Structure formats: structure tokens, C-alpha cells
């Protein structure tokens, strides 16, 4: 409750912080740019992440509950914090960019990848259509491995960003990339299966609804009255 209102309130602050950061970077003022990025992070945490955390409480990692999108947003915030720290400590904007490029790119990739994956996982089954029965079947296909894929991908990205030997970072990136490709492939398969599978008679809406242990629902006015 109130998540949309909170996000709308934070949006002008986010936009203003981006504009101020760009202007400061063009003017060659890395410390001012860092301050703008810190403001952007604070507004994002208050306006986006806090409502997300509230929605996560008591929920399991699943297909459509925003865990992947939330993780992507967290990675974006961590990337912004890294950028702000580099700006605050660097003598120039170009020096900050050169010093943080590889780590910054990794953080952005983790955020963008999960944001896209989470959005498509929610949207594609809905766009594919076919009614509630087909949508439920697609979710049931994606759900069992959702938690494991989420944990593996994010753990691998964390390992790739920590100080470690190059071989370890490369292996972690490969594992994260493989998990992402596996998730995309499973999603495409599930959506194609949802789109191609014919509607079974039991999932139609024309016939009566039969519940085990109960009589079928009447389908005529006379049956209803009796």
C-alpha cells in the first residue's frame, strides 16, 4: 500500500539528481557529481527499494513476485554507490571512469540482466494469452527452479565483483551467464508451450465446474432454482 505514491514522489528527485550529476560531470566537478549520485541512490532506496522490501516480507522466491526485478534494482543501486565513491575520491571525472570501469560494468550488467529477465518472466506469459489455465501451467513449469536460479545467479555475480583471482571471477561470470541463458531458455520454452498447447476440455469455461466430493454446479436456471 502506498508504493505507487512513494515512487511518484521520488521520481522528480531521481530526475533532478541525474540532471545535476550530468551537469557536474560536464563541468569537471567530480565531487559535485558524486553528491548528485548519492542523492539519486537515497531517493531510489526510499522510493523504490523500501516498498519492494515490504512486499518481500513473508514471501518465497518465485516467478511473479518481483524478486528478480528487486535484485536488479539493488544491483543498480550498488553500481551507483560504486560510481559515487569513485567520483568522490578521484581528481577528475575521467579518472573515476577509468578506475571503476570493469567493476561498474559488471554491476550494471547484473542489474540490467535481472531487470529484463524479471520483467519478461512476468510479461511474456501474460501476453501469450490462453486463459488462466494455461498461465497457471506456465507458472508451474517455471516455479520449481526459480529460487535456485535466483540464488545461483546472484551468488555468482557477487563472487565476480569481489577481489579474487581472474580465473575465479571469470568462472563466476560464466556461471552467472549460463544461469541467465538457462532462465531465458526455460522462459521461452514455457511461453511457447503455453501458446501452442490446445485448451483442454477441463479448462474451458462453458461446462460446469466439478469439485471433488461435491455435486457439479447447475448450468440451467431450473437447476439453480431447484
PDB file of C-alpha atoms in Angstrom:
ATOM      1  CA  UNK A   1       0.000   0.000   0.000  1.00  0.00           C
ATOM      2  CA  UNK A   2       1.275   3.441  -0.978  1.00  0.00           C
ATOM      3  CA  UNK A   3       4.100   2.092  -3.159  1.00  0.00           C
ATOM      4  CA  UNK A   4       2.986   3.942  -6.292  1.00  0.00           C
ATOM      5  CA  UNK A   5       2.547   7.208  -4.394  1.00  0.00           C
ATOM      6  CA  UNK A   6       6.013   6.831  -2.840  1.00  0.00           C
ATOM      7  CA  UNK A   7       7.601   6.101  -6.218  1.00  0.00           C
ATOM      8  CA  UNK A   8       5.916   9.104  -7.817  1.00  0.00           C
ATOM      9  CA  UNK A   9       7.195  11.361  -5.069  1.00  0.00           C
ATOM     10  CA  UNK A  10      10.752  10.130  -5.543  1.00  0.00           C
ATOM     11  CA  UNK A  11      10.694  10.419  -9.348  1.00  0.00           C
ATOM     12  CA  UNK A  12      11.351  14.211  -9.530  1.00  0.00           C
ATOM     13  CA  UNK A  13      14.275  13.794  -7.129  1.00  0.00           C
ATOM     14  CA  UNK A  14      15.710  10.982  -9.234  1.00  0.00           C
ATOM     15  CA  UNK A  15      15.428  13.011 -12.444  1.00  0.00           C
ATOM     16  CA  UNK A  16      16.891  16.143 -10.827  1.00  0.00           C
ATOM     17  CA  UNK A  17      19.809  14.138  -9.416  1.00  0.00           C
ATOM     18  CA  UNK A  18      20.588  12.698 -12.857  1.00  0.00           C
ATOM     19  CA  UNK A  19      20.485  16.163 -14.440  1.00  0.00           C
ATOM     20  CA  UNK A  20      22.698  17.636 -11.713  1.00  0.00           C
ATOM     21  CA  UNK A  21      25.170  14.748 -11.963  1.00  0.00           C
ATOM     22  CA  UNK A  22      25.459  15.137 -15.726  1.00  0.00           C
ATOM     23  CA  UNK A  23      25.964  18.887 -15.443  1.00  0.00           C
ATOM     24  CA  UNK A  24      28.625  18.478 -12.752  1.00  0.00           C
ATOM     25  CA  UNK A  25      30.437  15.813 -14.772  1.00  0.00           C
ATOM     26  CA  UNK A  26      30.469  18.005 -17.888  1.00  0.00           C
ATOM     27  CA  UNK A  27      31.767  20.905 -15.804  1.00  0.00           C
ATOM     28  CA  UNK A  28      34.595  18.735 -14.483  1.00  0.00           C
ATOM     29  CA  UNK A  29      33.401  18.687 -10.862  1.00  0.00           C
ATOM     30  CA  UNK A  30      33.623  15.056  -9.711  1.00  0.00           C
ATOM     31  CA  UNK A  31      32.763  15.816  -6.081  1.00  0.00           C
ATOM     32  CA  UNK A  32      29.560  17.618  -7.052  1.00  0.00           C
ATOM     33  CA  UNK A  33      28.710  14.768  -9.400  1.00  0.00           C
ATOM     34  CA  UNK A  34      29.296  12.319  -6.542  1.00  0.00           C
ATOM     35  CA  UNK A  35      26.904  14.261  -4.319  1.00  0.00           C
ATOM     36  CA  UNK A  36      24.248  14.088  -7.041  1.00  0.00           C
ATOM     37  CA  UNK A  37      24.718  10.333  -7.358  1.00  0.00           C
ATOM     38  CA  UNK A  38      24.415   9.891  -3.592  1.00  0.00           C
ATOM     39  CA  UNK A  39      21.121  11.811  -3.715  1.00  0.00           C
ATOM     40  CA  UNK A  40      19.957   9.552  -6.546  1.00  0.00           C
ATOM     41  CA  UNK A  41      20.777   6.448  -4.505  1.00  0.00           C
ATOM     42  CA  UNK A  42      18.982   7.776  -1.421  1.00  0.00           C
ATOM     43  CA  UNK A  43      15.869   8.626  -3.449  1.00  0.00           C
ATOM     44  CA  UNK A  44      15.929   5.203  -5.102  1.00  0.00           C
ATOM     45  CA  UNK A  45      16.217   3.391  -1.803  1.00  0.00           C
ATOM     46  CA  UNK A  46      13.403   5.398  -0.199  1.00  0.00           C
ATOM     47  CA  UNK A  47      11.083   5.440  -3.203  1.00  0.00           C
ATOM     48  CA  UNK A  48      11.678   2.032  -4.774  1.00  0.00           C
ATOM     49  CA  UNK A  49      13.593  -0.412  -2.601  1.00  0.00           C
ATOM     50  CA  UNK A  50      11.726   0.162   0.666  1.00  0.00           C
ATOM     51  CA  UNK A  51       8.332  -0.719  -0.901  1.00  0.00           C
ATOM     52  CA  UNK A  52       9.987  -3.726  -2.553  1.00  0.00           C
ATOM     53  CA  UNK A  53      11.368  -4.936   0.760  1.00  0.00           C
ATOM     54  CA  UNK A  54       7.927  -4.621   2.295  1.00  0.00           C
ATOM     55  CA  UNK A  55       6.428  -6.757  -0.454  1.00  0.00           C
ATOM     56  CA  UNK A  56       9.145  -9.383   0.004  1.00  0.00           C
ATOM     57  CA  UNK A  57       8.394  -9.971   3.679  1.00  0.00           C
ATOM     58  CA  UNK A  58       6.824 -13.365   4.187  1.00  0.00           C
ATOM     59  CA  UNK A  59       7.056 -14.328   0.508  1.00  0.00           C
ATOM     60  CA  UNK A  60       9.061 -17.061  -1.153  1.00  0.00           C
ATOM     61  CA  UNK A  61      11.326 -16.554  -4.151  1.00  0.00           C
ATOM     62  CA  UNK A  62       9.087 -17.248  -7.101  1.00  0.00           C
ATOM     63  CA  UNK A  63       8.182 -16.318 -10.647  1.00  0.00           C
ATOM     64  CA  UNK A  64       5.997 -13.237 -10.443  1.00  0.00           C
ATOM     65  CA  UNK A  65       6.594 -11.688  -7.017  1.00  0.00           C
ATOM     66  CA  UNK A  66       9.307  -9.226  -8.032  1.00  0.00           C
ATOM     67  CA  UNK A  67      12.362 -10.903  -6.510  1.00  0.00           C
ATOM     68  CA  UNK A  68      14.377 -10.818  -9.732  1.00  0.00           C
ATOM     69  CA  UNK A  69      13.330  -7.254 -10.538  1.00  0.00           C
ATOM     70  CA  UNK A  70      14.146  -6.234  -6.977  1.00  0.00           C
ATOM     71  CA  UNK A  71      17.581  -7.852  -7.196  1.00  0.00           C
ATOM     72  CA  UNK A  72      18.251  -5.999 -10.439  1.00  0.00           C
ATOM     73  CA  UNK A  73      17.301  -2.729  -8.774  1.00  0.00           C
ATOM     74  CA  UNK A  74      19.656  -3.457  -5.873  1.00  0.00           C
ATOM     75  CA  UNK A  75      22.499  -4.096  -8.312  1.00  0.00           C
ATOM     76  CA  UNK A  76      21.798  -0.731  -9.953  1.00  0.00           C
ATOM     77  CA  UNK A  77      21.954   0.959  -6.557  1.00  0.00           C
ATOM     78  CA  UNK A  78      25.254  -0.770  -5.745  1.00  0.00           C
ATOM     79  CA  UNK A  79      26.618   0.301  -9.137  1.00  0.00           C
ATOM     80  CA  UNK A  80      25.609   3.900  -8.401  1.00  0.00           C
ATOM     81  CA  UNK A  81      27.251   3.774  -4.973  1.00  0.00           C
ATOM     82  CA  UNK A  82      30.444   2.468  -6.557  1.00  0.00           C
ATOM     83  CA  UNK A  83      30.352   5.272  -9.105  1.00  0.00           C
ATOM     84  CA  UNK A  84      29.707   7.891  -6.438  1.00  0.00           C
ATOM     85  CA  UNK A  85      32.596   6.624  -4.325  1.00  0.00           C
ATOM     86  CA  UNK A  86      34.942   6.714  -7.311  1.00  0.00           C
ATOM     87  CA  UNK A  87      33.818  10.236  -8.178  1.00  0.00           C
ATOM     88  CA  UNK A  88      34.303  11.480  -4.631  1.00  0.00           C
ATOM     89  CA  UNK A  89      37.837  10.084  -4.427  1.00  0.00           C
ATOM     90  CA  UNK A  90      39.048  10.863  -7.956  1.00  0.00           C
ATOM     91  CA  UNK A  91      40.774  14.073  -9.117  1.00  0.00           C
ATOM     92  CA  UNK A  92      38.653  14.140 -12.287  1.00  0.00           C
ATOM     93  CA  UNK A  93      35.616  12.507 -13.838  1.00  0.00           C
ATOM     94  CA  UNK A  94      37.739  10.719 -16.438  1.00  0.00           C
ATOM     95  CA  UNK A  95      39.987   9.279 -13.708  1.00  0.00           C
ATOM     96  CA  UNK A  96      36.937   7.977 -11.857  1.00  0.00           C
ATOM     97  CA  UNK A  97      35.644   6.385 -15.044  1.00  0.00           C
ATOM     98  CA  UNK A  98      38.935   4.661 -15.803  1.00  0.00           C
ATOM     99  CA  UNK A  99      39.328   3.406 -12.244  1.00  0.00           C
ATOM    100  CA  UNK A 100      35.883   1.817 -11.906  1.00  0.00           C
ATOM    101  CA  UNK A 101      35.055   0.760 -15.453  1.00  0.00           C
ATOM    102  CA  UNK A 102      35.285  -3.047 -15.115  1.00  0.00           C
ATOM    103  CA  UNK A 103      33.555  -3.289 -11.737  1.00  0.00           C
ATOM    104  CA  UNK A 104      30.951  -0.729 -12.749  1.00  0.00           C
ATOM    105  CA  UNK A 105      30.193  -2.597 -15.978  1.00  0.00           C
ATOM    106  CA  UNK A 106      29.772  -5.868 -14.071  1.00  0.00           C
ATOM    107  CA  UNK A 107      27.380  -4.290 -11.601  1.00  0.00           C
ATOM    108  CA  UNK A 108      25.332  -2.690 -14.374  1.00  0.00           C
ATOM    109  CA  UNK A 109      25.217  -5.978 -16.282  1.00  0.00           C
ATOM    110  CA  UNK A 110      23.896  -7.794 -13.207  1.00  0.00           C
ATOM    111  CA  UNK A 111      21.222  -5.143 -12.721  1.00  0.00           C
ATOM    112  CA  UNK A 112      20.155  -4.871 -16.348  1.00  0.00           C
ATOM    113  CA  UNK A 113      20.132  -8.617 -16.904  1.00  0.00           C
ATOM    114  CA  UNK A 114      17.889  -9.347 -13.937  1.00  0.00           C
ATOM    115  CA  UNK A 115      15.611  -6.392 -14.590  1.00  0.00           C
ATOM    116  CA  UNK A 116      14.970  -7.628 -18.140  1.00  0.00           C
ATOM    117  CA  UNK A 117      14.659 -11.255 -17.073  1.00  0.00           C
ATOM    118  CA  UNK A 118      12.264 -10.456 -14.242  1.00  0.00           C
ATOM    119  CA  UNK A 119      10.108  -8.228 -16.435  1.00  0.00           C
ATOM    120  CA  UNK A 120       9.895 -10.759 -19.269  1.00  0.00           C
ATOM    121  CA  UNK A 121       9.142 -13.581 -16.846  1.00  0.00           C
ATOM    122  CA  UNK A 122       6.103 -11.647 -15.711  1.00  0.00           C
ATOM    123  CA  UNK A 123       5.007 -10.157 -19.043  1.00  0.00           C
ATOM    124  CA  UNK A 124       5.559 -12.864 -21.674  1.00  0.00           C
ATOM    125  CA  UNK A 125       3.222 -15.474 -20.142  1.00  0.00           C
ATOM    126  CA  UNK A 126       0.522 -12.818 -19.830  1.00  0.00           C
ATOM    127  CA  UNK A 127       0.993 -11.640 -23.428  1.00  0.00           C
ATOM    128  CA  UNK A 128       0.943 -15.228 -24.708  1.00  0.00           C
ATOM    129  CA  UNK A 129      -2.657 -15.471 -23.510  1.00  0.00           C
ATOM    130  CA  UNK A 130      -4.736 -18.616 -23.465  1.00  0.00           C
ATOM    131  CA  UNK A 131      -6.618 -18.025 -20.252  1.00  0.00           C
ATOM    132  CA  UNK A 132      -5.918 -18.666 -16.582  1.00  0.00           C
ATOM    133  CA  UNK A 133      -5.392 -22.404 -17.016  1.00  0.00           C
ATOM    134  CA  UNK A 134      -2.535 -22.000 -19.497  1.00  0.00           C
ATOM    135  CA  UNK A 135      -0.969 -19.199 -17.469  1.00  0.00           C
ATOM    136  CA  UNK A 136      -1.093 -21.350 -14.342  1.00  0.00           C
ATOM    137  CA  UNK A 137       0.555 -24.240 -16.214  1.00  0.00           C
ATOM    138  CA  UNK A 138       3.378 -21.959 -17.358  1.00  0.00           C
ATOM    139  CA  UNK A 139       3.961 -20.668 -13.833  1.00  0.00           C
ATOM    140  CA  UNK A 140       4.008 -24.217 -12.517  1.00  0.00           C
ATOM    141  CA  UNK A 141       6.717 -25.049 -15.064  1.00  0.00           C
ATOM    142  CA  UNK A 142       8.901 -22.077 -14.107  1.00  0.00           C
ATOM    143  CA  UNK A 143       8.302 -22.047 -10.367  1.00  0.00           C
ATOM    144  CA  UNK A 144      10.213 -25.119  -9.079  1.00  0.00           C
ATOM    145  CA  UNK A 145      13.639 -23.894 -10.214  1.00  0.00           C
ATOM    146  CA  UNK A 146      13.060 -20.150  -9.745  1.00  0.00           C
ATOM    147  CA  UNK A 147      14.604 -19.941  -6.279  1.00  0.00           C
ATOM    148  CA  UNK A 148      17.679 -21.971  -7.219  1.00  0.00           C
ATOM    149  CA  UNK A 149      18.292 -19.951 -10.383  1.00  0.00           C
ATOM    150  CA  UNK A 150      17.880 -16.701  -8.463  1.00  0.00           C
ATOM    151  CA  UNK A 151      20.366 -17.703  -5.773  1.00  0.00           C
ATOM    152  CA  UNK A 152      22.937 -19.112  -8.194  1.00  0.00           C
ATOM    153  CA  UNK A 153      22.863 -16.062 -10.459  1.00  0.00           C
ATOM    154  CA  UNK A 154      23.198 -13.521  -7.677  1.00  0.00           C
ATOM    155  CA  UNK A 155      25.796 -15.515  -5.743  1.00  0.00           C
ATOM    156  CA  UNK A 156      27.891 -15.827  -8.892  1.00  0.00           C
ATOM    157  CA  UNK A 157      27.643 -12.089  -9.566  1.00  0.00           C
ATOM    158  CA  UNK A 158      28.704 -11.320  -6.006  1.00  0.00           C
ATOM    159  CA  UNK A 159      31.704 -13.622  -6.422  1.00  0.00           C
ATOM    160  CA  UNK A 160      32.575 -11.917  -9.714  1.00  0.00           C
ATOM    161  CA  UNK A 161      32.700  -8.474  -8.106  1.00  0.00           C
ATOM    162  CA  UNK A 162      34.724  -9.393  -5.020  1.00  0.00           C
ATOM    163  CA  UNK A 163      38.536  -9.144  -5.044  1.00  0.00           C
ATOM    164  CA  UNK A 164      39.643 -12.547  -6.288  1.00  0.00           C
ATOM    165  CA  UNK A 165      41.915 -14.161  -8.905  1.00  0.00           C
ATOM    166  CA  UNK A 166      40.987 -13.554 -12.512  1.00  0.00           C
ATOM    167  CA  UNK A 167      40.169 -17.221 -13.062  1.00  0.00           C
ATOM    168  CA  UNK A 168      37.693 -17.157 -10.168  1.00  0.00           C
ATOM    169  CA  UNK A 169      35.963 -14.029 -11.474  1.00  0.00           C
ATOM    170  CA  UNK A 170      35.753 -15.463 -14.990  1.00  0.00           C
ATOM    171  CA  UNK A 171      34.303 -18.723 -13.685  1.00  0.00           C
ATOM    172  CA  UNK A 172      31.714 -16.814 -11.655  1.00  0.00           C
ATOM    173  CA  UNK A 173      30.757 -14.713 -14.666  1.00  0.00           C
ATOM    174  CA  UNK A 174      30.403 -17.836 -16.795  1.00  0.00           C
ATOM    175  CA  UNK A 175      28.177 -19.437 -14.162  1.00  0.00           C
ATOM    176  CA  UNK A 176      26.001 -16.324 -13.935  1.00  0.00           C
ATOM    177  CA  UNK A 177      25.779 -16.076 -17.715  1.00  0.00           C
ATOM    178  CA  UNK A 178      24.888 -19.747 -18.060  1.00  0.00           C
ATOM    179  CA  UNK A 179      22.187 -19.414 -15.403  1.00  0.00           C
ATOM    180  CA  UNK A 180      20.756 -16.365 -17.173  1.00  0.00           C
ATOM    181  CA  UNK A 181      20.703 -18.176 -20.527  1.00  0.00           C
ATOM    182  CA  UNK A 182      19.085 -21.173 -18.866  1.00  0.00           C
ATOM    183  CA  UNK A 183      16.423 -18.906 -17.359  1.00  0.00           C
ATOM    184  CA  UNK A 184      15.730 -17.223 -20.697  1.00  0.00           C
ATOM    185  CA  UNK A 185      15.590 -20.571 -22.471  1.00  0.00           C
ATOM    186  CA  UNK A 186      13.220 -22.054 -19.911  1.00  0.00           C
ATOM    187  CA  UNK A 187      11.017 -18.967 -20.145  1.00  0.00           C
ATOM    188  CA  UNK A 188      10.840 -19.094 -23.950  1.00  0.00           C
ATOM    189  CA  UNK A 189      10.073 -22.815 -23.843  1.00  0.00           C
ATOM    190  CA  UNK A 190       7.335 -22.343 -21.266  1.00  0.00           C
ATOM    191  CA  UNK A 191       5.729 -19.466 -23.173  1.00  0.00           C
ATOM    192  CA  UNK A 192       5.906 -21.346 -26.495  1.00  0.00           C
ATOM    193  CA  UNK A 193       4.360 -24.370 -24.797  1.00  0.00           C
ATOM    194  CA  UNK A 194       1.621 -22.145 -23.375  1.00  0.00           C
ATOM    195  CA  UNK A 195       0.937 -20.616 -26.794  1.00  0.00           C
ATOM    196  CA  UNK A 196       0.925 -23.880 -28.757  1.00  0.00           C
ATOM    197  CA  UNK A 197      -0.848 -26.174 -26.312  1.00  0.00           C
ATOM    198  CA  UNK A 198      -4.512 -26.665 -27.090  1.00  0.00           C
ATOM    199  CA  UNK A 199      -7.056 -25.845 -24.429  1.00  0.00           C
ATOM    200  CA  UNK A 200      -8.178 -29.000 -22.690  1.00  0.00           C
ATOM    201  CA  UNK A 201     -11.919 -29.567 -22.204  1.00  0.00           C
ATOM    202  CA  UNK A 202     -11.494 -29.436 -18.447  1.00  0.00           C
ATOM    203  CA  UNK A 203     -10.127 -25.877 -18.623  1.00  0.00           C
ATOM    204  CA  UNK A 204     -12.968 -24.456 -20.689  1.00  0.00           C
ATOM    205  CA  UNK A 205     -15.479 -22.032 -19.255  1.00  0.00           C
ATOM    206  CA  UNK A 206     -18.602 -23.379 -20.926  1.00  0.00           C
ATOM    207  CA  UNK A 207     -19.078 -26.521 -18.865  1.00  0.00           C
ATOM    208  CA  UNK A 208     -19.913 -26.908 -15.163  1.00  0.00           C
ATOM    209  CA  UNK A 209     -17.199 -26.690 -12.530  1.00  0.00           C
ATOM    210  CA  UNK A 210     -16.669 -30.027 -10.809  1.00  0.00           C
ATOM    211  CA  UNK A 211     -15.095 -30.105  -7.341  1.00  0.00           C
ATOM    212  CA  UNK A 212     -14.129 -33.488  -5.857  1.00  0.00           C
ATOM    213  CA  UNK A 213     -16.613 -34.523  -3.202  1.00  0.00           C
ATOM    214  CA  UNK A 214     -19.287 -32.089  -4.359  1.00  0.00           C
ATOM    215  CA  UNK A 215     -22.032 -32.188  -6.953  1.00  0.00           C
ATOM    216  CA  UNK A 216     -21.382 -30.312 -10.217  1.00  0.00           C
ATOM    217  CA  UNK A 217     -22.649 -26.745 -10.348  1.00  0.00           C
ATOM    218  CA  UNK A 218     -26.013 -26.477 -12.155  1.00  0.00           C
ATOM    219  CA  UNK A 219     -25.899 -24.979 -15.629  1.00  0.00           C
ATOM    220  CA  UNK A 220     -29.572 -24.093 -16.220  1.00  0.00           C
ATOM    221  CA  UNK A 221     -31.941 -21.646 -14.498  1.00  0.00           C
ATOM    222  CA  UNK A 222     -34.132 -24.583 -13.485  1.00  0.00           C
ATOM    223  CA  UNK A 223     -31.214 -26.273 -11.811  1.00  0.00           C
ATOM    224  CA  UNK A 224     -30.318 -23.093  -9.974  1.00  0.00           C
ATOM    225  CA  UNK A 225     -33.886 -22.635  -8.720  1.00  0.00           C
ATOM    226  CA  UNK A 226     -34.162 -26.263  -7.613  1.00  0.00           C
TER     227      UNK A 226
END
